[in-house]
C-alpha cells in the first residue's frame, strides 16, 4: 500500500505539470502570436539559449548570492525576535509593533527610498529581508511556543543551563519547523529578489535581464521565470525532505 501511495505521490504532480503545459500550448496556439503568448517549444528554445550564455550564469550567481544574504539577515533577526517574544510577554509587546509595521510597509515606496539612500545592489537585499522577516518571525515563534514545557521543566530541575536547554531540548523539537522555514524562506527570497532587482534595475542580475528584454522577447522573460520557479521548487523540496527527516531525530 505504501508503495502504491509513493507512486501516486510521484505521478500526480507530473499530471498537474503536463496539464498546465497543455493549457499553455493551447492558449499559445489560440493566440497564434509569439510576441503575445509564445509556445512551449519556443520558450524552451529560449531557455536553452540562456543556458549557453556566460552572462546568464553571472546574473544567476549574483541573484542567488543576494538572496542568500537577504535570507540569512531575515532569518537570524526573526529567530532572535521570535525567541524573545515567545519567552517574554513584555518582549513580545515591544516586538509586535516592529513586525506589524514591517508587514504593512508599501514595497514600492520603500524600494524607491532605498534606491535614494543606498544603491541598486543593496536595495533589493533590504527590500527582500523586510518582506520575509514577518513571516519567518511568525513561523519560528509558533514553533518555539509548541516546545514541550514539561521537558523544559525537567531539564531545569536537573540543573541544565540555558545553553543546554536550548541545544538539547528546544532545538531538536523545533528543527522540523526551522527546516521548513528555511526552505520556504529561501524560495520566497529568490522570487522576491528577482522582483526587487527588476524594480531597482540591478546590474548583473536575473531581474535586470528581465528588465532588458524587449516587448518582443516574451519567450525570454518566460524562460527566466521558469528558472526562478524551478530553483525555488528544488530548494523548497529539499528542505521539506530535511524537515520530515529531522522529525525522526527527536
mmCIF file of N, CA and C in Angstrom, residues 130-245:
data_model
loop_
_atom_site.group_PDB
_atom_site.id
_atom_site.type_symbol
_atom_site.label_atom_id
_atom_site.label_comp_id
_atom_site.label_asym_id
_atom_site.label_seq_id
_atom_site.Cartn_x
_atom_site.Cartn_y
_atom_site.Cartn_z
ATOM 1 N N UNK A 130 13.053 42.680 4.471
ATOM 2 C CA UNK A 130 11.909 43.274 5.177
ATOM 3 C C UNK A 130 10.598 42.542 4.880
ATOM 4 N N UNK A 131 10.460 42.056 3.650
ATOM 5 C CA UNK A 131 9.227 41.359 3.272
ATOM 6 C C UNK A 131 9.152 39.977 3.926
ATOM 7 N N UNK A 132 10.296 39.269 3.994
ATOM 8 C CA UNK A 132 10.322 37.903 4.505
ATOM 9 C C UNK A 132 10.314 37.854 6.037
ATOM 10 N N UNK A 133 10.895 38.850 6.681
ATOM 11 C CA UNK A 133 11.075 38.845 8.142
ATOM 12 C C UNK A 133 9.790 38.559 8.932
ATOM 13 N N UNK A 134 8.658 39.237 8.673
ATOM 14 C CA UNK A 134 7.449 38.981 9.474
ATOM 15 C C UNK A 134 6.958 37.539 9.382
ATOM 16 N N UNK A 135 7.026 36.960 8.183
ATOM 17 C CA UNK A 135 6.583 35.576 8.005
ATOM 18 C C UNK A 135 7.470 34.609 8.778
ATOM 19 N N UNK A 136 8.791 34.811 8.675
ATOM 20 C CA UNK A 136 9.735 33.954 9.406
ATOM 21 C C UNK A 136 9.522 34.078 10.908
ATOM 22 N N UNK A 137 9.307 35.310 11.371
ATOM 23 C CA UNK A 137 9.078 35.556 12.802
ATOM 24 C C UNK A 137 7.872 34.761 13.297
ATOM 25 N N UNK A 138 6.771 34.847 12.577
ATOM 26 C CA UNK A 138 5.537 34.163 12.979
ATOM 27 C C UNK A 138 5.728 32.650 13.023
ATOM 28 N N UNK A 139 6.396 32.085 12.004
ATOM 29 C CA UNK A 139 6.602 30.636 11.942
ATOM 30 C C UNK A 139 7.523 30.149 13.058
ATOM 31 N N UNK A 140 8.638 30.856 13.264
ATOM 32 C CA UNK A 140 9.605 30.432 14.284
ATOM 33 C C UNK A 140 9.015 30.589 15.686
ATOM 34 N N UNK A 141 8.331 31.677 15.928
ATOM 35 C CA UNK A 141 7.711 31.914 17.235
ATOM 36 C C UNK A 141 6.682 30.821 17.539
ATOM 37 N N UNK A 142 5.890 30.457 16.531
ATOM 38 C CA UNK A 142 4.904 29.401 16.711
ATOM 39 C C UNK A 142 5.555 28.077 17.074
ATOM 40 N N UNK A 143 6.688 27.773 16.429
ATOM 41 C CA UNK A 143 7.404 26.525 16.719
ATOM 42 C C UNK A 143 7.949 26.521 18.143
ATOM 43 N N UNK A 144 8.510 27.649 18.568
ATOM 44 C CA UNK A 144 9.076 27.750 19.922
ATOM 45 C C UNK A 144 7.984 27.604 20.980
ATOM 46 N N UNK A 145 6.832 28.181 20.727
ATOM 47 C CA UNK A 145 5.726 28.125 21.692
ATOM 48 C C UNK A 145 5.169 26.715 21.873
ATOM 49 N N UNK A 146 5.396 25.841 20.885
ATOM 50 C CA UNK A 146 4.892 24.471 20.973
ATOM 51 C C UNK A 146 5.912 23.483 21.532
ATOM 52 N N UNK A 147 7.060 24.005 21.981
ATOM 53 C CA UNK A 147 8.052 23.143 22.633
ATOM 54 C C UNK A 147 7.440 22.573 23.917
ATOM 55 N N UNK A 148 7.687 21.299 24.150
ATOM 56 C CA UNK A 148 7.128 20.621 25.318
ATOM 57 C C UNK A 148 7.634 21.265 26.613
ATOM 58 N N UNK A 149 6.723 21.889 27.343
ATOM 59 C CA UNK A 149 7.093 22.615 28.575
ATOM 60 C C UNK A 149 7.542 21.668 29.685
ATOM 61 N N UNK A 150 6.964 20.471 29.740
ATOM 62 C CA UNK A 150 7.340 19.504 30.777
ATOM 63 C C UNK A 150 8.800 19.089 30.633
ATOM 64 N N UNK A 151 9.216 18.900 29.361
ATOM 65 C CA UNK A 151 10.609 18.520 29.106
ATOM 66 C C UNK A 151 11.555 19.634 29.531
ATOM 67 N N UNK A 152 11.162 20.867 29.261
ATOM 68 C CA UNK A 152 11.973 22.015 29.670
ATOM 69 C C UNK A 152 12.105 22.089 31.190
ATOM 70 N N UNK A 153 10.970 21.908 31.869
ATOM 71 C CA UNK A 153 10.977 21.976 33.335
ATOM 72 C C UNK A 153 11.835 20.870 33.925
ATOM 73 N N UNK A 154 11.759 19.679 33.306
ATOM 74 C CA UNK A 154 12.576 18.554 33.780
ATOM 75 C C UNK A 154 14.059 18.864 33.609
ATOM 76 N N UNK A 155 14.398 19.511 32.502
ATOM 77 C CA UNK A 155 15.785 19.895 32.269
ATOM 78 C C UNK A 155 16.271 20.911 33.290
ATOM 79 N N UNK A 156 15.407 21.852 33.639
ATOM 80 C CA UNK A 156 15.762 22.865 34.637
ATOM 81 C C UNK A 156 15.966 22.233 36.011
ATOM 82 N N UNK A 157 15.091 21.270 36.346
ATOM 83 C CA UNK A 157 15.211 20.569 37.632
ATOM 84 C C UNK A 157 16.537 19.811 37.708
ATOM 85 N N UNK A 158 16.961 19.256 36.558
ATOM 86 C CA UNK A 158 18.235 18.522 36.518
ATOM 87 C C UNK A 158 19.447 19.440 36.522
ATOM 88 N N UNK A 159 19.190 20.758 36.522
ATOM 89 C CA UNK A 159 20.284 21.721 36.599
ATOM 90 C C UNK A 159 20.867 22.150 35.262
ATOM 91 N N UNK A 160 20.145 21.873 34.167
ATOM 92 C CA UNK A 160 20.643 22.264 32.839
ATOM 93 C C UNK A 160 20.571 23.785 32.677
ATOM 94 N N UNK A 161 21.633 24.359 32.142
ATOM 95 C CA UNK A 161 21.666 25.795 31.897
ATOM 96 C C UNK A 161 20.940 26.162 30.622
ATOM 97 N N UNK A 162 20.856 27.484 30.346
ATOM 98 C CA UNK A 162 20.137 27.958 29.152
ATOM 99 C C UNK A 162 20.694 27.325 27.888
ATOM 100 N N UNK A 163 22.018 27.256 27.786
ATOM 101 C CA UNK A 163 22.679 26.737 26.583
ATOM 102 C C UNK A 163 22.265 25.292 26.311
ATOM 103 N N UNK A 164 22.308 24.476 27.369
ATOM 104 C CA UNK A 164 21.967 23.062 27.229
ATOM 105 C C UNK A 164 20.479 22.876 26.964
ATOM 106 N N UNK A 165 19.647 23.674 27.639
ATOM 107 C CA UNK A 165 18.197 23.595 27.416
ATOM 108 C C UNK A 165 17.851 23.873 25.960
ATOM 109 N N UNK A 166 18.513 24.891 25.400
ATOM 110 C CA UNK A 166 18.196 25.275 24.017
ATOM 111 C C UNK A 166 18.667 24.221 23.027
ATOM 112 N N UNK A 167 19.944 23.798 23.143
ATOM 113 C CA UNK A 167 20.514 22.915 22.128
ATOM 114 C C UNK A 167 20.126 21.445 22.302
ATOM 115 N N UNK A 168 19.825 21.037 23.521
ATOM 116 C CA UNK A 168 19.485 19.634 23.762
ATOM 117 C C UNK A 168 17.986 19.361 23.780
ATOM 118 N N UNK A 169 17.184 20.382 24.110
ATOM 119 C CA UNK A 169 15.743 20.156 24.241
ATOM 120 C C UNK A 169 14.936 20.940 23.210
ATOM 121 N N UNK A 170 15.140 22.263 23.184
ATOM 122 C CA UNK A 170 14.307 23.098 22.316
ATOM 123 C C UNK A 170 14.642 22.927 20.837
ATOM 124 N N UNK A 171 15.919 23.011 20.502
ATOM 125 C CA UNK A 171 16.318 22.964 19.092
ATOM 126 C C UNK A 171 15.886 21.681 18.388
ATOM 127 N N UNK A 172 16.077 20.488 18.992
ATOM 128 C CA UNK A 172 15.608 19.272 18.302
ATOM 129 C C UNK A 172 14.100 19.272 18.052
ATOM 130 N N UNK A 173 13.339 19.908 18.953
ATOM 131 C CA UNK A 173 11.881 19.920 18.797
ATOM 132 C C UNK A 173 11.410 20.896 17.720
ATOM 133 N N UNK A 174 12.140 22.002 17.569
ATOM 134 C CA UNK A 174 11.727 22.994 16.559
ATOM 135 C C UNK A 174 12.449 22.808 15.225
ATOM 136 N N UNK A 175 13.388 21.839 15.163
ATOM 137 C CA UNK A 175 14.165 21.623 13.931
ATOM 138 C C UNK A 175 13.299 21.391 12.694
ATOM 139 N N UNK A 176 12.254 20.531 12.768
ATOM 140 C CA UNK A 176 11.430 20.323 11.563
ATOM 141 C C UNK A 176 10.837 21.622 11.035
ATOM 142 N N UNK A 177 10.323 22.464 11.941
ATOM 143 C CA UNK A 177 9.738 23.734 11.519
ATOM 144 C C UNK A 177 10.799 24.677 10.982
ATOM 145 N N UNK A 178 11.995 24.643 11.592
ATOM 146 C CA UNK A 178 13.089 25.512 11.120
ATOM 147 C C UNK A 178 13.495 25.149 9.695
ATOM 148 N N UNK A 179 13.591 23.852 9.406
ATOM 149 C CA UNK A 179 13.924 23.427 8.042
ATOM 150 C C UNK A 179 12.855 23.888 7.061
ATOM 151 N N UNK A 180 11.613 23.796 7.485
ATOM 152 C CA UNK A 180 10.505 24.248 6.644
ATOM 153 C C UNK A 180 10.597 25.760 6.398
ATOM 154 N N UNK A 181 10.924 26.507 7.461
ATOM 155 C CA UNK A 181 11.079 27.962 7.345
ATOM 156 C C UNK A 181 12.212 28.300 6.386
ATOM 157 N N UNK A 182 13.332 27.579 6.514
ATOM 158 C CA UNK A 182 14.489 27.831 5.639
ATOM 159 C C UNK A 182 14.129 27.548 4.180
ATOM 160 N N UNK A 183 13.470 26.404 3.935
ATOM 161 C CA UNK A 183 13.108 26.048 2.565
ATOM 162 C C UNK A 183 12.164 27.044 1.925
ATOM 163 N N UNK A 184 11.057 27.331 2.613
ATOM 164 C CA UNK A 184 10.081 28.277 2.057
ATOM 165 C C UNK A 184 10.657 29.685 2.012
ATOM 166 N N UNK A 185 11.490 30.016 3.027
ATOM 167 C CA UNK A 185 12.089 31.351 3.080
ATOM 168 C C UNK A 185 13.065 31.595 1.943
ATOM 169 N N UNK A 186 13.914 30.605 1.659
ATOM 170 C CA UNK A 186 14.875 30.748 0.559
ATOM 171 C C UNK A 186 14.160 30.845 -0.786
ATOM 172 N N UNK A 187 13.134 30.013 -0.971
ATOM 173 C CA UNK A 187 12.365 30.052 -2.229
ATOM 174 C C UNK A 187 11.679 31.405 -2.390
ATOM 175 N N UNK A 188 11.073 31.896 -1.305
ATOM 176 C CA UNK A 188 10.402 33.203 -1.345
ATOM 177 C C UNK A 188 11.411 34.320 -1.559
ATOM 178 N N UNK A 189 12.570 34.213 -0.887
ATOM 179 C CA UNK A 189 13.633 35.213 -1.046
ATOM 180 C C UNK A 189 14.065 35.330 -2.495
ATOM 181 N N UNK A 190 14.243 34.177 -3.140
ATOM 182 C CA UNK A 190 14.715 34.176 -4.522
ATOM 183 C C UNK A 190 13.714 34.861 -5.439
ATOM 184 N N UNK A 191 12.432 34.530 -5.240
ATOM 185 C CA UNK A 191 11.378 35.126 -6.062
ATOM 186 C C UNK A 191 11.291 36.638 -5.835
ATOM 187 N N UNK A 192 11.313 37.027 -4.563
ATOM 188 C CA UNK A 192 11.225 38.453 -4.228
ATOM 189 C C UNK A 192 12.461 39.214 -4.685
ATOM 190 N N UNK A 193 13.617 38.550 -4.613
ATOM 191 C CA UNK A 193 14.857 39.203 -5.025
ATOM 192 C C UNK A 193 14.802 39.580 -6.500
ATOM 193 N N UNK A 194 14.307 38.665 -7.328
ATOM 194 C CA UNK A 194 14.206 38.956 -8.766
ATOM 195 C C UNK A 194 13.270 40.144 -8.988
ATOM 196 N N UNK A 195 12.141 40.152 -8.274
ATOM 197 C CA UNK A 195 11.194 41.273 -8.404
ATOM 198 C C UNK A 195 11.836 42.585 -7.951
ATOM 199 N N UNK A 196 12.598 42.536 -6.840
ATOM 200 C CA UNK A 196 13.258 43.737 -6.324
ATOM 201 C C UNK A 196 14.335 44.214 -7.288
ATOM 202 N N UNK A 197 15.004 43.274 -7.941
ATOM 203 C CA UNK A 197 16.032 43.637 -8.930
ATOM 204 C C UNK A 197 15.404 44.299 -10.149
ATOM 205 N N UNK A 198 14.222 43.836 -10.524
ATOM 206 C CA UNK A 198 13.504 44.475 -11.632
ATOM 207 C C UNK A 198 13.198 45.920 -11.269
ATOM 208 N N UNK A 199 12.680 46.139 -10.044
ATOM 209 C CA UNK A 199 12.357 47.500 -9.578
ATOM 210 C C UNK A 199 13.595 48.373 -9.493
ATOM 211 N N UNK A 200 14.718 47.756 -9.046
ATOM 212 C CA UNK A 200 15.935 48.531 -8.800
ATOM 213 C C UNK A 200 16.855 48.613 -10.008
ATOM 214 N N UNK A 201 16.523 47.860 -11.071
ATOM 215 C CA UNK A 201 17.383 47.791 -12.260
ATOM 216 C C UNK A 201 18.817 47.437 -11.867
ATOM 217 N N UNK A 202 18.948 46.383 -11.055
ATOM 218 C CA UNK A 202 20.248 45.953 -10.541
ATOM 219 C C UNK A 202 21.088 45.324 -11.646
ATOM 220 N N UNK A 203 22.301 45.807 -11.811
ATOM 221 C CA UNK A 203 23.195 45.259 -12.821
ATOM 222 C C UNK A 203 23.590 43.830 -12.463
ATOM 223 N N UNK A 204 23.874 43.036 -13.477
ATOM 224 C CA UNK A 204 24.286 41.647 -13.309
ATOM 225 C C UNK A 204 23.303 40.898 -12.405
ATOM 226 N N UNK A 205 22.085 40.800 -12.852
ATOM 227 C CA UNK A 205 21.047 40.107 -12.079
ATOM 228 C C UNK A 205 19.998 39.547 -13.031
ATOM 229 N N UNK A 206 19.266 38.540 -12.552
ATOM 230 C CA UNK A 206 18.167 37.995 -13.359
ATOM 231 C C UNK A 206 17.084 39.053 -13.560
ATOM 232 N N UNK A 207 16.872 39.868 -12.514
ATOM 233 C CA UNK A 207 15.878 40.938 -12.614
ATOM 234 C C UNK A 207 16.204 41.908 -13.725
ATOM 235 N N UNK A 208 17.477 42.236 -13.859
ATOM 236 C CA UNK A 208 17.874 43.182 -14.908
ATOM 237 C C UNK A 208 17.776 42.549 -16.293
ATOM 238 N N UNK A 209 18.017 41.227 -16.362
ATOM 239 C CA UNK A 209 17.850 40.535 -17.643
ATOM 240 C C UNK A 209 16.391 40.610 -18.095
ATOM 241 N N UNK A 210 15.467 40.510 -17.129
ATOM 242 C CA UNK A 210 14.038 40.664 -17.453
ATOM 243 C C UNK A 210 13.758 42.103 -17.876
ATOM 244 N N UNK A 211 14.379 43.052 -17.159
ATOM 245 C CA UNK A 211 14.214 44.467 -17.486
ATOM 246 C C UNK A 211 14.661 44.781 -18.905
ATOM 247 N N UNK A 212 15.775 44.177 -19.316
ATOM 248 C CA UNK A 212 16.382 44.487 -20.612
ATOM 249 C C UNK A 212 15.692 43.781 -21.777
ATOM 250 N N UNK A 213 14.851 42.806 -21.457
ATOM 251 C CA UNK A 213 14.114 42.115 -22.529
ATOM 252 C C UNK A 213 13.160 43.102 -23.202
ATOM 253 N N UNK A 214 13.160 43.096 -24.508
ATOM 254 C CA UNK A 214 12.281 43.997 -25.252
ATOM 255 C C UNK A 214 10.845 43.481 -25.199
ATOM 256 N N UNK A 215 9.872 44.322 -25.580
ATOM 257 C CA UNK A 215 8.464 43.867 -25.587
ATOM 258 C C UNK A 215 8.224 42.651 -26.486
ATOM 259 N N UNK A 216 9.183 42.379 -27.399
ATOM 260 C CA UNK A 216 9.018 41.254 -28.320
ATOM 261 C C UNK A 216 9.724 39.988 -27.818
ATOM 262 N N UNK A 217 10.346 40.053 -26.637
ATOM 263 C CA UNK A 217 11.084 38.903 -26.106
ATOM 264 C C UNK A 217 10.321 38.252 -24.934
ATOM 265 N N UNK A 218 9.061 38.003 -25.155
ATOM 266 C CA UNK A 218 8.221 37.391 -24.112
ATOM 267 C C UNK A 218 8.732 35.989 -23.775
ATOM 268 N N UNK A 219 9.192 35.253 -24.782
ATOM 269 C CA UNK A 219 9.713 33.900 -24.552
ATOM 270 C C UNK A 219 10.912 33.934 -23.611
ATOM 271 N N UNK A 220 11.752 34.957 -23.742
ATOM 272 C CA UNK A 220 12.926 35.085 -22.873
ATOM 273 C C UNK A 220 12.503 35.345 -21.428
ATOM 274 N N UNK A 221 11.511 36.216 -21.262
ATOM 275 C CA UNK A 221 11.003 36.508 -19.909
ATOM 276 C C UNK A 221 10.401 35.245 -19.297
ATOM 277 N N UNK A 222 9.656 34.482 -20.104
ATOM 278 C CA UNK A 222 9.076 33.238 -19.605
ATOM 279 C C UNK A 222 10.166 32.225 -19.255
ATOM 280 N N UNK A 223 11.236 32.185 -20.054
ATOM 281 C CA UNK A 223 12.352 31.268 -19.777
ATOM 282 C C UNK A 223 13.024 31.628 -18.448
ATOM 283 N N UNK A 224 13.225 32.914 -18.205
ATOM 284 C CA UNK A 224 13.815 33.368 -16.939
ATOM 285 C C UNK A 224 12.876 33.064 -15.767
ATOM 286 N N UNK A 225 11.582 33.186 -16.015
ATOM 287 C CA UNK A 225 10.590 32.861 -14.984
ATOM 288 C C UNK A 225 10.650 31.384 -14.624
ATOM 289 N N UNK A 226 10.844 30.540 -15.634
ATOM 290 C CA UNK A 226 10.954 29.098 -15.399
ATOM 291 C C UNK A 226 12.171 28.790 -14.534
ATOM 292 N N UNK A 227 13.273 29.474 -14.789
ATOM 293 C CA UNK A 227 14.492 29.287 -13.984
ATOM 294 C C UNK A 227 14.214 29.592 -12.516
ATOM 295 N N UNK A 228 13.577 30.733 -12.269
ATOM 296 C CA UNK A 228 13.251 31.137 -10.896
ATOM 297 C C UNK A 228 12.313 30.115 -10.251
ATOM 298 N N UNK A 229 11.307 29.688 -11.003
ATOM 299 C CA UNK A 229 10.320 28.735 -10.494
ATOM 300 C C UNK A 229 10.968 27.398 -10.139
ATOM 301 N N UNK A 230 11.765 26.860 -11.047
ATOM 302 C CA UNK A 230 12.375 25.541 -10.843
ATOM 303 C C UNK A 230 13.344 25.561 -9.653
ATOM 304 N N UNK A 231 14.190 26.577 -9.574
ATOM 305 C CA UNK A 231 15.141 26.667 -8.460
ATOM 306 C C UNK A 231 14.412 26.797 -7.124
ATOM 307 N N UNK A 232 13.349 27.598 -7.107
ATOM 308 C CA UNK A 232 12.557 27.754 -5.884
ATOM 309 C C UNK A 232 11.937 26.437 -5.455
ATOM 310 N N UNK A 233 11.381 25.689 -6.419
ATOM 311 C CA UNK A 233 10.755 24.400 -6.120
ATOM 312 C C UNK A 233 11.774 23.383 -5.611
ATOM 313 N N UNK A 234 12.968 23.389 -6.203
ATOM 314 C CA UNK A 234 14.023 22.451 -5.777
ATOM 315 C C UNK A 234 14.432 22.726 -4.332
ATOM 316 N N UNK A 235 14.662 24.001 -4.019
ATOM 317 C CA UNK A 235 15.069 24.369 -2.657
ATOM 318 C C UNK A 235 13.990 23.981 -1.654
ATOM 319 N N UNK A 236 12.746 24.313 -1.974
ATOM 320 C CA UNK A 236 11.635 24.009 -1.058
ATOM 321 C C UNK A 236 11.479 22.503 -0.873
ATOM 322 N N UNK A 237 11.623 21.743 -1.952
ATOM 323 C CA UNK A 237 11.502 20.284 -1.891
ATOM 324 C C UNK A 237 12.585 19.683 -0.987
ATOM 325 N N UNK A 238 13.821 20.114 -1.172
ATOM 326 C CA UNK A 238 14.942 19.573 -0.388
ATOM 327 C C UNK A 238 14.779 19.852 1.101
ATOM 328 N N UNK A 239 14.382 21.077 1.434
ATOM 329 C CA UNK A 239 14.246 21.418 2.853
ATOM 330 C C UNK A 239 12.995 20.798 3.471
ATOM 331 N N UNK A 240 11.963 20.547 2.675
ATOM 332 C CA UNK A 240 10.804 19.816 3.189
ATOM 333 C C UNK A 240 11.183 18.377 3.537
ATOM 334 N N UNK A 241 12.058 17.792 2.706
ATOM 335 C CA UNK A 241 12.567 16.453 2.997
ATOM 336 C C UNK A 241 13.375 16.459 4.297
ATOM 337 N N UNK A 242 14.223 17.474 4.460
ATOM 338 C CA UNK A 242 15.007 17.593 5.693
ATOM 339 C C UNK A 242 14.108 17.790 6.901
ATOM 340 N N UNK A 243 13.028 18.553 6.707
ATOM 341 C CA UNK A 243 12.076 18.796 7.793
ATOM 342 C C UNK A 243 11.448 17.481 8.263
ATOM 343 N N UNK A 244 11.032 16.643 7.310
ATOM 344 C CA UNK A 244 10.429 15.351 7.663
ATOM 345 C C UNK A 244 11.461 14.420 8.286
ATOM 346 N N UNK A 245 12.696 14.476 7.781
ATOM 347 C CA UNK A 245 13.763 13.624 8.308
ATOM 348 C C UNK A 245 14.108 14.019 9.732
#
